[in-house]
């Protein structure tokens, strides 16, 4: 009985410590969004934003020539309330999962897939693609630590590490 009574404070301390640590934990890749207008279309991009954390991103953490969810956790989603032209090709109004295929040569493939709710790219099916376009990346002068999407009047970009992937929209 004494052993049980002595172990109660220890168990209580362990439980309280674990509970406090769980409450202070911030996600490694927090959810983020970007919303903006391009002409008369409202664009919203929802994504999870990982950090570089000193890692080799392109050709390391994210392989070349492989479909990537363009963020972390769930696949990034791209929503437009009007039909738009992406790199000169029509994308109907709707919500899409957004993927990228990084390529070492700097010409990446941007993919708008009809299956909007996906975890990562694990069940990605090319047959569900609404639109694919090739885009030329740009080098960033400084490291973009946290992945970020930016919407401008001419399109949007995904910036992370030392790469920007600009995509034009009309």
CSV table of N, CA and C in Angstrom, one decimal:
chain,number,residue,atom,x,y,z
A,1,UNK,N,0.8,-1.2,0.0
A,1,UNK,CA,0.0,0.0,0.0
A,1,UNK,C,0.9,1.3,0.0
A,2,UNK,N,2.0,1.2,0.8
A,2,UNK,CA,2.9,2.4,0.8
A,2,UNK,C,3.5,2.6,-0.5
A,3,UNK,N,3.8,1.5,-1.2
A,3,UNK,CA,4.4,1.7,-2.6
A,3,UNK,C,3.5,2.4,-3.5
A,4,UNK,N,2.2,2.0,-3.4
A,4,UNK,CA,1.2,2.7,-4.3
A,4,UNK,C,1.0,4.1,-3.9
A,5,UNK,N,1.0,4.5,-2.7
A,5,UNK,CA,0.9,5.9,-2.3
A,5,UNK,C,2.1,6.7,-2.7
A,6,UNK,N,3.3,6.1,-2.6
A,6,UNK,CA,4.5,6.8,-3.0
A,6,UNK,C,4.5,7.0,-4.6
A,7,UNK,N,3.9,6.1,-5.3
A,7,UNK,CA,4.0,6.2,-6.8
A,7,UNK,C,2.9,7.2,-7.3
A,8,UNK,N,1.9,7.5,-6.6
A,8,UNK,CA,0.9,8.4,-7.1
A,8,UNK,C,1.4,9.8,-7.4
A,9,UNK,N,2.2,10.4,-6.5
A,9,UNK,CA,2.8,11.8,-6.9
A,9,UNK,C,3.7,11.7,-8.2
A,10,UNK,N,4.4,10.6,-8.3
A,10,UNK,CA,5.3,10.5,-9.5
A,10,UNK,C,4.4,10.4,-10.8
A,11,UNK,N,3.4,9.5,-10.7
A,11,UNK,CA,2.5,9.4,-11.9
A,11,UNK,C,1.8,10.7,-12.2
A,12,UNK,N,1.4,11.4,-11.1
A,12,UNK,CA,0.7,12.7,-11.3
A,12,UNK,C,1.6,13.7,-12.0
A,13,UNK,N,2.9,13.7,-11.5
A,13,UNK,CA,3.8,14.7,-12.1
A,13,UNK,C,4.1,14.3,-13.6
A,14,UNK,N,4.2,13.1,-13.9
A,14,UNK,CA,4.4,12.6,-15.3
A,14,UNK,C,3.2,13.0,-16.2
A,15,UNK,N,2.0,12.8,-15.7
A,15,UNK,CA,0.8,13.1,-16.4
A,15,UNK,C,0.7,14.6,-16.7
A,16,UNK,N,1.0,15.4,-15.6
A,16,UNK,CA,0.9,16.9,-15.8
A,16,UNK,C,2.0,17.4,-16.8
A,17,UNK,N,3.2,16.9,-16.7
A,17,UNK,CA,4.2,17.3,-17.6
A,17,UNK,C,3.9,16.9,-19.0
A,18,UNK,N,3.4,15.7,-19.3
A,18,UNK,CA,3.0,15.3,-20.6
A,18,UNK,C,1.9,16.2,-21.2
A,19,UNK,N,0.9,16.6,-20.3
A,19,UNK,CA,-0.2,17.4,-20.7
A,19,UNK,C,0.3,18.8,-21.1
A,20,UNK,N,1.2,19.4,-20.3
A,20,UNK,CA,1.7,20.7,-20.5
A,20,UNK,C,2.5,20.7,-21.8
A,21,UNK,N,3.3,19.7,-22.0
A,21,UNK,CA,4.1,19.7,-23.3
A,21,UNK,C,3.2,19.5,-24.5
A,22,UNK,N,2.2,18.8,-24.4
A,22,UNK,CA,1.3,18.6,-25.5
A,22,UNK,C,0.6,19.9,-25.9
A,23,UNK,N,0.3,20.7,-24.9
A,23,UNK,CA,-0.4,22.0,-25.2
A,23,UNK,C,0.5,23.0,-25.8
A,24,UNK,N,1.8,22.9,-25.5
A,24,UNK,CA,2.8,23.9,-26.0
A,24,UNK,C,3.3,23.5,-27.4
A,25,UNK,N,3.0,22.3,-27.9
A,25,UNK,CA,3.5,21.9,-29.2
A,25,UNK,C,2.8,22.6,-30.3
A,26,UNK,N,3.7,23.2,-31.2
A,26,UNK,CA,3.1,23.9,-32.3
A,26,UNK,C,3.4,22.9,-33.5
A,27,UNK,N,2.5,22.9,-34.5
A,27,UNK,CA,2.7,22.0,-35.6
A,27,UNK,C,4.0,22.4,-36.4
A,28,UNK,N,4.7,21.4,-36.9
A,28,UNK,CA,5.9,21.7,-37.7
A,28,UNK,C,5.6,22.4,-39.0
A,29,UNK,N,4.4,22.1,-39.5
A,29,UNK,CA,4.0,22.7,-40.8
A,29,UNK,C,2.6,23.3,-40.6
A,30,UNK,N,2.5,24.5,-40.1
A,30,UNK,CA,1.2,25.0,-39.8
A,30,UNK,C,0.4,25.3,-41.0
A,31,UNK,N,-1.0,25.3,-40.9
A,31,UNK,CA,-1.9,25.6,-42.0
A,31,UNK,C,-1.8,27.0,-42.3
A,32,UNK,N,-1.9,27.4,-43.6
A,32,UNK,CA,-1.8,28.7,-44.1
A,32,UNK,C,-2.7,28.9,-45.3
A,33,UNK,N,-3.0,30.1,-45.6
A,33,UNK,CA,-3.8,30.3,-46.9
A,33,UNK,C,-3.4,31.7,-47.5
A,34,UNK,N,-3.7,31.7,-48.8
A,34,UNK,CA,-3.5,33.0,-49.5
A,34,UNK,C,-4.8,33.2,-50.3
A,35,UNK,N,-5.3,34.4,-50.3
A,35,UNK,CA,-6.5,34.8,-51.0
A,35,UNK,C,-6.3,36.1,-51.7
A,36,UNK,N,-6.7,36.2,-53.0
A,36,UNK,CA,-6.6,37.4,-53.7
A,36,UNK,C,-7.5,37.4,-55.0
A,37,UNK,N,-7.5,38.6,-55.6
A,37,UNK,CA,-8.3,38.7,-56.8
A,37,UNK,C,-7.3,38.8,-58.0
A,38,UNK,N,-7.7,38.1,-59.1
A,38,UNK,CA,-7.0,38.3,-60.3
A,38,UNK,C,-8.1,38.6,-61.3
A,39,UNK,N,-8.1,39.8,-61.8
A,39,UNK,CA,-9.2,40.3,-62.6
A,39,UNK,C,-10.5,40.2,-61.8
A,40,UNK,N,-11.5,39.5,-62.3
A,40,UNK,CA,-12.7,39.3,-61.5
A,40,UNK,C,-12.8,38.0,-60.8
A,41,UNK,N,-11.8,37.2,-60.8
A,41,UNK,CA,-11.8,35.9,-60.1
A,41,UNK,C,-11.2,36.0,-58.7
A,42,UNK,N,-11.8,35.4,-57.7
A,42,UNK,CA,-11.2,35.3,-56.4
A,42,UNK,C,-10.5,33.9,-56.3
A,43,UNK,N,-9.2,34.0,-55.9
A,43,UNK,CA,-8.4,32.8,-55.8
A,43,UNK,C,-8.1,32.5,-54.4
A,44,UNK,N,-8.2,31.3,-53.9
A,44,UNK,CA,-7.8,30.9,-52.6
A,44,UNK,C,-7.0,29.7,-52.6
A,45,UNK,N,-5.8,29.7,-52.0
A,45,UNK,CA,-4.9,28.6,-51.9
A,45,UNK,C,-4.7,28.2,-50.4
A,46,UNK,N,-5.1,27.0,-50.1
A,46,UNK,CA,-4.9,26.5,-48.7
A,46,UNK,C,-3.8,25.4,-48.7
A,47,UNK,N,-2.9,25.6,-47.7
A,47,UNK,CA,-1.7,24.7,-47.7
A,47,UNK,C,-1.2,24.6,-46.3
A,48,UNK,N,-0.3,23.6,-46.1
A,48,UNK,CA,0.5,23.6,-44.9
A,48,UNK,C,1.9,24.0,-45.2
A,49,UNK,N,2.5,24.8,-44.3
A,49,UNK,CA,3.7,25.5,-44.6
A,49,UNK,C,4.9,24.9,-43.9
A,50,UNK,N,5.7,24.0,-44.5
A,50,UNK,CA,6.9,23.5,-43.9
A,50,UNK,C,8.0,24.5,-43.9
A,51,UNK,N,9.1,24.2,-43.1
A,51,UNK,CA,10.3,25.0,-43.0
A,51,UNK,C,11.4,24.3,-43.6
A,52,UNK,N,12.4,25.0,-44.0
A,52,UNK,CA,13.7,24.4,-44.6
A,52,UNK,C,14.4,23.7,-43.5
A,53,UNK,N,14.6,24.4,-42.4
A,53,UNK,CA,15.4,23.9,-41.2
A,53,UNK,C,16.7,23.3,-41.6
A,54,UNK,N,17.4,24.0,-42.5
A,54,UNK,CA,18.8,23.5,-42.8
A,54,UNK,C,18.9,22.3,-43.7
A,55,UNK,N,17.7,21.8,-44.2
A,55,UNK,CA,17.7,20.6,-45.0
A,55,UNK,C,17.9,21.0,-46.5
A,56,UNK,N,18.4,20.0,-47.2
A,56,UNK,CA,18.4,20.1,-48.7
A,56,UNK,C,17.0,19.8,-49.2
A,57,UNK,N,16.3,20.8,-49.8
A,57,UNK,CA,14.9,20.6,-50.2
A,57,UNK,C,14.8,20.0,-51.6
A,58,UNK,N,15.3,20.6,-52.6
A,58,UNK,CA,15.0,20.2,-54.0
A,58,UNK,C,16.1,19.2,-54.3
A,59,UNK,N,15.6,18.0,-54.7
A,59,UNK,CA,16.6,16.9,-55.0
A,59,UNK,C,17.0,16.2,-53.7
A,60,UNK,N,16.4,16.5,-52.6
A,60,UNK,CA,16.7,15.9,-51.3
A,60,UNK,C,15.4,15.5,-50.6
A,61,UNK,N,14.9,16.4,-49.8
A,61,UNK,CA,13.6,16.1,-49.1
A,61,UNK,C,12.5,15.9,-50.2
A,62,UNK,N,12.5,16.8,-51.2
A,62,UNK,CA,11.5,16.7,-52.3
A,62,UNK,C,12.3,16.2,-53.5
A,63,UNK,N,11.9,15.0,-54.0
A,63,UNK,CA,12.6,14.4,-55.1
A,63,UNK,C,12.3,15.1,-56.4
A,64,UNK,N,13.2,15.2,-57.3
A,64,UNK,CA,12.9,15.6,-58.7
A,64,UNK,C,12.1,14.6,-59.4
A,65,UNK,N,11.3,15.0,-60.4
A,65,UNK,CA,10.6,14.1,-61.3
A,65,UNK,C,9.5,13.3,-60.6
A,66,UNK,N,9.0,13.7,-59.4
A,66,UNK,CA,8.0,13.0,-58.7
A,66,UNK,C,6.9,14.0,-58.3
A,67,UNK,N,5.7,13.6,-58.4
A,67,UNK,CA,4.5,14.4,-58.0
A,67,UNK,C,4.7,14.8,-56.5
A,68,UNK,N,4.6,16.1,-56.2
A,68,UNK,CA,4.7,16.6,-54.8
A,68,UNK,C,3.5,17.4,-54.5
A,69,UNK,N,3.0,17.3,-53.3
A,69,UNK,CA,1.7,17.9,-52.8
A,69,UNK,C,1.8,19.4,-52.7
A,70,UNK,N,2.9,20.0,-53.0
A,70,UNK,CA,3.1,21.5,-53.0
A,70,UNK,C,2.9,22.1,-51.7
A,71,UNK,N,3.3,21.4,-50.6
A,71,UNK,CA,3.1,21.9,-49.2
A,71,UNK,C,3.4,20.7,-48.4
A,72,UNK,N,2.8,20.6,-47.2
A,72,UNK,CA,3.0,19.5,-46.3
A,72,UNK,C,1.6,19.0,-45.9
A,73,UNK,N,1.6,17.8,-45.3
A,73,UNK,CA,0.3,17.2,-44.9
A,73,UNK,C,-0.7,16.9,-46.0
A,74,UNK,N,-1.9,17.5,-45.9
A,74,UNK,CA,-2.9,17.3,-46.9
A,74,UNK,C,-2.4,18.0,-48.2
A,75,UNK,N,-2.9,17.6,-49.3
A,75,UNK,CA,-2.5,18.2,-50.6
A,75,UNK,C,-3.0,19.7,-50.5
A,76,UNK,N,-2.2,20.5,-51.1
A,76,UNK,CA,-2.6,22.0,-51.2
A,76,UNK,C,-3.8,22.0,-52.1
A,77,UNK,N,-4.8,22.9,-51.8
A,77,UNK,CA,-5.9,23.1,-52.6
A,77,UNK,C,-5.9,24.5,-53.2
A,78,UNK,N,-6.4,24.6,-54.4
A,78,UNK,CA,-6.5,25.8,-55.2
A,78,UNK,C,-8.0,26.0,-55.6
A,79,UNK,N,-8.5,27.1,-55.3
A,79,UNK,CA,-10.0,27.4,-55.6
A,79,UNK,C,-10.1,28.7,-56.4
A,80,UNK,N,-10.9,28.6,-57.4
A,80,UNK,CA,-11.3,29.8,-58.2
A,80,UNK,C,-12.8,29.9,-58.4
A,81,UNK,N,-13.3,31.1,-58.2
A,81,UNK,CA,-14.8,31.2,-58.3
A,81,UNK,C,-15.2,31.5,-59.8
A,82,UNK,N,-14.3,31.7,-60.7
A,82,UNK,CA,-14.5,32.0,-62.1
A,82,UNK,C,-13.6,31.1,-62.9
A,83,UNK,N,-14.0,30.9,-64.2
A,83,UNK,CA,-13.1,30.3,-65.1
A,83,UNK,C,-11.9,31.2,-65.3
A,84,UNK,N,-10.7,30.6,-65.4
A,84,UNK,CA,-9.5,31.4,-65.6
A,84,UNK,C,-8.6,30.8,-66.6
A,85,UNK,N,-7.6,31.5,-67.1
A,85,UNK,CA,-6.6,31.0,-68.0
A,85,UNK,C,-5.3,30.9,-67.2
A,86,UNK,N,-4.8,29.7,-67.0
A,86,UNK,CA,-3.5,29.4,-66.3
A,86,UNK,C,-2.5,29.1,-67.4
A,87,UNK,N,-1.5,30.0,-67.5
A,87,UNK,CA,-0.4,29.8,-68.5
A,87,UNK,C,-1.1,29.6,-69.9
A,88,UNK,N,-2.2,30.4,-70.1
A,88,UNK,CA,-2.8,30.3,-71.4
A,88,UNK,C,-3.8,29.2,-71.6
A,89,UNK,N,-4.0,28.3,-70.6
A,89,UNK,CA,-5.0,27.2,-70.8
A,89,UNK,C,-6.1,27.4,-69.8
A,90,UNK,N,-7.3,27.0,-70.2
A,90,UNK,CA,-8.5,27.2,-69.4
A,90,UNK,C,-8.6,26.3,-68.2
A,91,UNK,N,-8.9,26.9,-67.0
A,91,UNK,CA,-9.2,26.1,-65.8
A,91,UNK,C,-10.6,26.5,-65.4
A,92,UNK,N,-11.6,25.6,-65.4
A,92,UNK,CA,-12.9,26.0,-65.0
A,92,UNK,C,-13.0,26.3,-63.5
A,93,UNK,N,-13.9,27.2,-63.1
A,93,UNK,CA,-14.2,27.5,-61.7
A,93,UNK,C,-14.3,26.2,-60.9
A,94,UNK,N,-13.8,26.2,-59.7
A,94,UNK,CA,-13.9,25.0,-58.9
A,94,UNK,C,-12.7,24.9,-57.9
A,95,UNK,N,-12.7,23.8,-57.1
A,95,UNK,CA,-11.7,23.6,-56.2
A,95,UNK,C,-10.9,22.3,-56.6
A,96,UNK,N,-9.6,22.5,-56.6
A,96,UNK,CA,-8.7,21.5,-57.1
A,96,UNK,C,-7.6,21.2,-56.1
A,97,UNK,N,-7.0,20.0,-56.1
A,97,UNK,CA,-5.7,19.8,-55.4
A,97,UNK,C,-4.7,20.3,-56.3
A,98,UNK,N,-3.6,20.9,-55.7
A,98,UNK,CA,-2.6,21.5,-56.5
A,98,UNK,C,-1.3,20.7,-56.2
A,99,UNK,N,-0.6,20.2,-57.3
A,99,UNK,CA,0.6,19.5,-57.2
A,99,UNK,C,1.7,20.1,-58.1
A,100,UNK,N,2.9,19.9,-57.8
A,100,UNK,CA,4.0,20.3,-58.6
A,100,UNK,C,4.9,19.1,-58.8
A,101,UNK,N,5.5,19.0,-60.0
A,101,UNK,CA,6.6,18.0,-60.3
A,101,UNK,C,7.9,18.8,-60.4
A,102,UNK,N,8.7,18.9,-59.4
A,102,UNK,CA,10.0,19.6,-59.5
A,102,UNK,C,10.9,18.9,-60.5
A,103,UNK,N,11.6,19.7,-61.2
A,103,UNK,CA,12.6,19.2,-62.2
A,103,UNK,C,13.9,19.9,-62.0
A,104,UNK,N,15.0,19.2,-62.1
A,104,UNK,CA,16.3,19.8,-61.9
A,104,UNK,C,16.6,20.9,-63.0
A,105,UNK,N,16.0,20.8,-64.2
A,105,UNK,CA,16.3,21.7,-65.2
A,105,UNK,C,15.5,23.1,-65.0
A,106,UNK,N,14.7,23.2,-64.0
A,106,UNK,CA,14.0,24.4,-63.7
A,106,UNK,C,12.7,24.6,-64.4
A,107,UNK,N,12.3,23.7,-65.2
A,107,UNK,CA,10.9,23.7,-65.8
A,107,UNK,C,10.1,22.7,-65.1
A,108,UNK,N,9.2,23.2,-64.3
A,108,UNK,CA,8.4,22.3,-63.4
A,108,UNK,C,7.0,22.1,-64.0
A,109,UNK,N,6.3,21.1,-63.6
A,109,UNK,CA,4.9,20.9,-64.1
A,109,UNK,C,4.0,21.2,-62.9
A,110,UNK,N,3.0,22.1,-63.2
A,110,UNK,CA,2.0,22.4,-62.2
A,110,UNK,C,0.7,21.7,-62.6
A,111,UNK,N,0.1,21.1,-61.6
A,111,UNK,CA,-1.0,20.2,-61.8
A,111,UNK,C,-2.2,20.6,-61.0
A,112,UNK,N,-3.4,20.8,-61.6
A,112,UNK,CA,-4.6,21.1,-61.0
A,112,UNK,C,-5.5,19.8,-61.1
A,113,UNK,N,-5.7,19.1,-60.0
A,113,UNK,CA,-6.3,17.8,-60.0
A,113,UNK,C,-7.8,17.9,-59.4
A,114,UNK,N,-8.7,17.2,-60.1
A,114,UNK,CA,-10.1,17.3,-59.7
A,114,UNK,C,-10.4,16.7,-58.3
A,115,UNK,N,-9.6,15.9,-57.8
A,115,UNK,CA,-9.8,15.3,-56.4
A,115,UNK,C,-9.2,16.2,-55.4
A,116,UNK,N,-10.0,17.1,-54.9
A,116,UNK,CA,-9.5,18.2,-54.0
A,116,UNK,C,-9.1,17.7,-52.6
A,117,UNK,N,-9.7,16.7,-52.1
A,117,UNK,CA,-9.4,16.2,-50.7
A,117,UNK,C,-8.5,15.0,-50.8
A,118,UNK,N,-7.2,15.2,-50.6
A,118,UNK,CA,-6.3,14.1,-50.7
A,118,UNK,C,-5.2,14.3,-49.6
A,119,UNK,N,-4.7,13.2,-49.0
A,119,UNK,CA,-3.6,13.3,-48.1
A,119,UNK,C,-2.4,13.2,-48.9
A,120,UNK,N,-1.6,14.3,-48.9
A,120,UNK,CA,-0.3,14.2,-49.7
A,120,UNK,C,-0.6,13.9,-51.1
A,121,UNK,N,0.3,13.2,-51.7
A,121,UNK,CA,0.2,12.8,-53.1
A,121,UNK,C,0.1,11.2,-53.2
A,122,UNK,N,-0.2,10.6,-52.1
A,122,UNK,CA,-0.1,9.1,-52.0
A,122,UNK,C,-1.1,8.4,-52.9
A,123,UNK,N,-2.3,9.1,-53.1
A,123,UNK,CA,-3.3,8.4,-53.9
A,123,UNK,C,-3.6,9.3,-55.2
A,124,UNK,N,-2.7,10.1,-55.5
A,124,UNK,CA,-2.8,11.0,-56.7
A,124,UNK,C,-3.0,10.1,-58.0
A,125,UNK,N,-3.9,10.5,-58.8
A,125,UNK,CA,-4.2,9.8,-60.1
A,125,UNK,C,-4.2,10.8,-61.2
A,126,UNK,N,-3.3,10.6,-62.1
A,126,UNK,CA,-3.1,11.5,-63.3
A,126,UNK,C,-4.4,11.6,-64.1
A,127,UNK,N,-5.2,10.5,-64.1
A,127,UNK,CA,-6.5,10.5,-64.9
A,127,UNK,C,-7.4,11.6,-64.3
A,128,UNK,N,-7.2,12.0,-63.1
A,128,UNK,CA,-8.1,13.1,-62.5
A,128,UNK,C,-7.6,14.5,-62.7
A,129,UNK,N,-6.5,14.6,-63.5
A,129,UNK,CA,-6.0,16.0,-63.7
A,129,UNK,C,-7.0,16.8,-64.6
A,130,UNK,N,-7.3,18.0,-64.1
A,130,UNK,CA,-8.0,18.9,-64.9
A,130,UNK,C,-7.1,19.7,-65.9
A,131,UNK,N,-5.9,20.0,-65.4
A,131,UNK,CA,-5.0,20.8,-66.2
A,131,UNK,C,-3.6,20.6,-65.7
A,132,UNK,N,-2.7,20.5,-66.7
A,132,UNK,CA,-1.2,20.5,-66.4
A,132,UNK,C,-0.6,21.6,-67.3
A,133,UNK,N,0.3,22.3,-66.6
A,133,UNK,CA,1.1,23.3,-67.4
A,133,UNK,C,2.6,23.3,-66.9
A,134,UNK,N,3.5,23.6,-67.8
A,134,UNK,CA,4.9,23.7,-67.5
A,134,UNK,C,5.2,25.2,-67.2
A,135,UNK,N,6.0,25.4,-66.1
A,135,UNK,CA,6.4,26.7,-65.7
A,135,UNK,C,7.9,26.7,-65.4
A,136,UNK,N,8.5,27.9,-65.6
A,136,UNK,CA,9.9,28.1,-65.4
A,136,UNK,C,10.1,28.7,-64.0
A,137,UNK,N,10.9,28.0,-63.2
A,137,UNK,CA,11.2,28.5,-61.8
A,137,UNK,C,12.1,29.7,-61.9
A,138,UNK,N,12.2,30.5,-60.8
A,138,UNK,CA,13.1,31.6,-60.7
A,138,UNK,C,13.9,31.4,-59.4
A,139,UNK,N,15.1,31.8,-59.4
A,139,UNK,CA,15.9,31.7,-58.2
A,139,UNK,C,15.6,32.9,-57.3
A,140,UNK,N,15.5,32.6,-56.0
A,140,UNK,CA,15.3,33.6,-55.0
A,140,UNK,C,16.7,34.1,-54.5
A,141,UNK,N,16.9,35.4,-54.2
A,141,UNK,CA,18.2,35.9,-53.8
A,141,UNK,C,18.5,35.5,-52.3
A,142,UNK,N,17.5,35.2,-51.5
A,142,UNK,CA,17.7,34.7,-50.1
A,142,UNK,C,16.8,33.5,-49.9
A,143,UNK,N,17.1,32.8,-48.9
A,143,UNK,CA,16.3,31.6,-48.6
A,143,UNK,C,15.0,32.0,-48.0
A,144,UNK,N,13.9,31.4,-48.6
A,144,UNK,CA,12.6,31.5,-48.0
A,144,UNK,C,12.4,30.4,-47.0
A,145,UNK,N,12.5,30.6,-45.7
A,145,UNK,CA,12.6,29.6,-44.7
A,145,UNK,C,11.2,28.8,-44.7
A,146,UNK,N,10.1,29.5,-44.7
A,146,UNK,CA,8.8,28.8,-44.6
A,146,UNK,C,8.1,28.9,-46.0
A,147,UNK,N,7.6,27.8,-46.5
A,147,UNK,CA,6.9,27.7,-47.7
A,147,UNK,C,5.8,28.7,-47.7
A,148,UNK,N,5.7,29.5,-48.8
A,148,UNK,CA,4.6,30.6,-48.8
A,148,UNK,C,4.1,30.7,-50.3
A,149,UNK,N,2.8,30.8,-50.3
A,149,UNK,CA,2.1,31.2,-51.6
A,149,UNK,C,1.8,32.6,-51.6
A,150,UNK,N,2.0,33.3,-52.8
A,150,UNK,CA,1.7,34.7,-52.9
A,150,UNK,C,0.8,34.9,-54.1
A,151,UNK,N,-0.3,35.6,-54.0
A,151,UNK,CA,-1.2,35.9,-55.1
A,151,UNK,C,-1.0,37.4,-55.5
A,152,UNK,N,-0.8,37.6,-56.8
A,152,UNK,CA,-0.6,39.0,-57.3
A,152,UNK,C,-1.7,39.2,-58.4
A,153,UNK,N,-1.7,40.3,-59.0
A,153,UNK,CA,-2.7,40.6,-60.0
A,153,UNK,C,-2.4,39.9,-61.3
A,154,UNK,N,-1.3,39.2,-61.4
A,154,UNK,CA,-0.9,38.5,-62.6
A,154,UNK,C,-0.8,37.0,-62.5
A,155,UNK,N,-1.0,36.5,-61.2
A,155,UNK,CA,-1.0,35.1,-61.0
A,155,UNK,C,-0.6,34.8,-59.5
A,156,UNK,N,0.1,33.7,-59.3
A,156,UNK,CA,0.5,33.3,-58.0
A,156,UNK,C,1.9,32.7,-58.1
A,157,UNK,N,2.5,32.6,-56.9
A,157,UNK,CA,3.8,31.9,-56.8
A,157,UNK,C,3.9,31.0,-55.6
A,158,UNK,N,4.7,30.0,-55.6
A,158,UNK,CA,5.0,29.2,-54.5
A,158,UNK,C,6.5,29.4,-54.3
A,159,UNK,N,6.8,30.0,-53.1
A,159,UNK,CA,8.2,30.3,-52.8
A,159,UNK,C,8.7,29.5,-51.6
A,160,UNK,N,9.8,28.8,-51.8
A,160,UNK,CA,10.4,28.0,-50.7
A,160,UNK,C,11.8,27.7,-51.0
A,161,UNK,N,12.6,27.8,-49.9
A,161,UNK,CA,14.1,27.5,-50.0
A,161,UNK,C,14.6,28.6,-50.9
A,162,UNK,N,15.2,28.3,-52.0
A,162,UNK,CA,15.8,29.3,-52.9
A,162,UNK,C,15.1,29.3,-54.3
A,163,UNK,N,13.9,28.8,-54.3
A,163,UNK,CA,13.1,28.7,-55.6
A,163,UNK,C,11.8,29.4,-55.5
A,164,UNK,N,11.4,30.1,-56.5
A,164,UNK,CA,10.1,30.6,-56.7
A,164,UNK,C,9.5,30.0,-57.9
A,165,UNK,N,8.2,29.5,-57.8
A,165,UNK,CA,7.5,28.9,-58.9
A,165,UNK,C,6.4,29.8,-59.3
A,166,UNK,N,6.6,30.8,-60.3
A,166,UNK,CA,5.5,31.7,-60.7
A,166,UNK,C,4.6,31.1,-61.7
A,167,UNK,N,3.3,31.3,-61.5
A,167,UNK,CA,2.3,30.8,-62.5
A,167,UNK,C,1.4,31.9,-62.9
A,168,UNK,N,1.3,32.2,-64.2
A,168,UNK,CA,0.5,33.3,-64.6
A,168,UNK,C,-0.9,32.9,-64.8
A,169,UNK,N,-1.8,33.9,-64.5
A,169,UNK,CA,-3.2,33.7,-64.6
A,169,UNK,C,-3.8,34.9,-65.3
A,170,UNK,N,-4.8,34.7,-66.2
A,170,UNK,CA,-5.5,35.8,-66.8
A,170,UNK,C,-7.0,35.5,-66.7
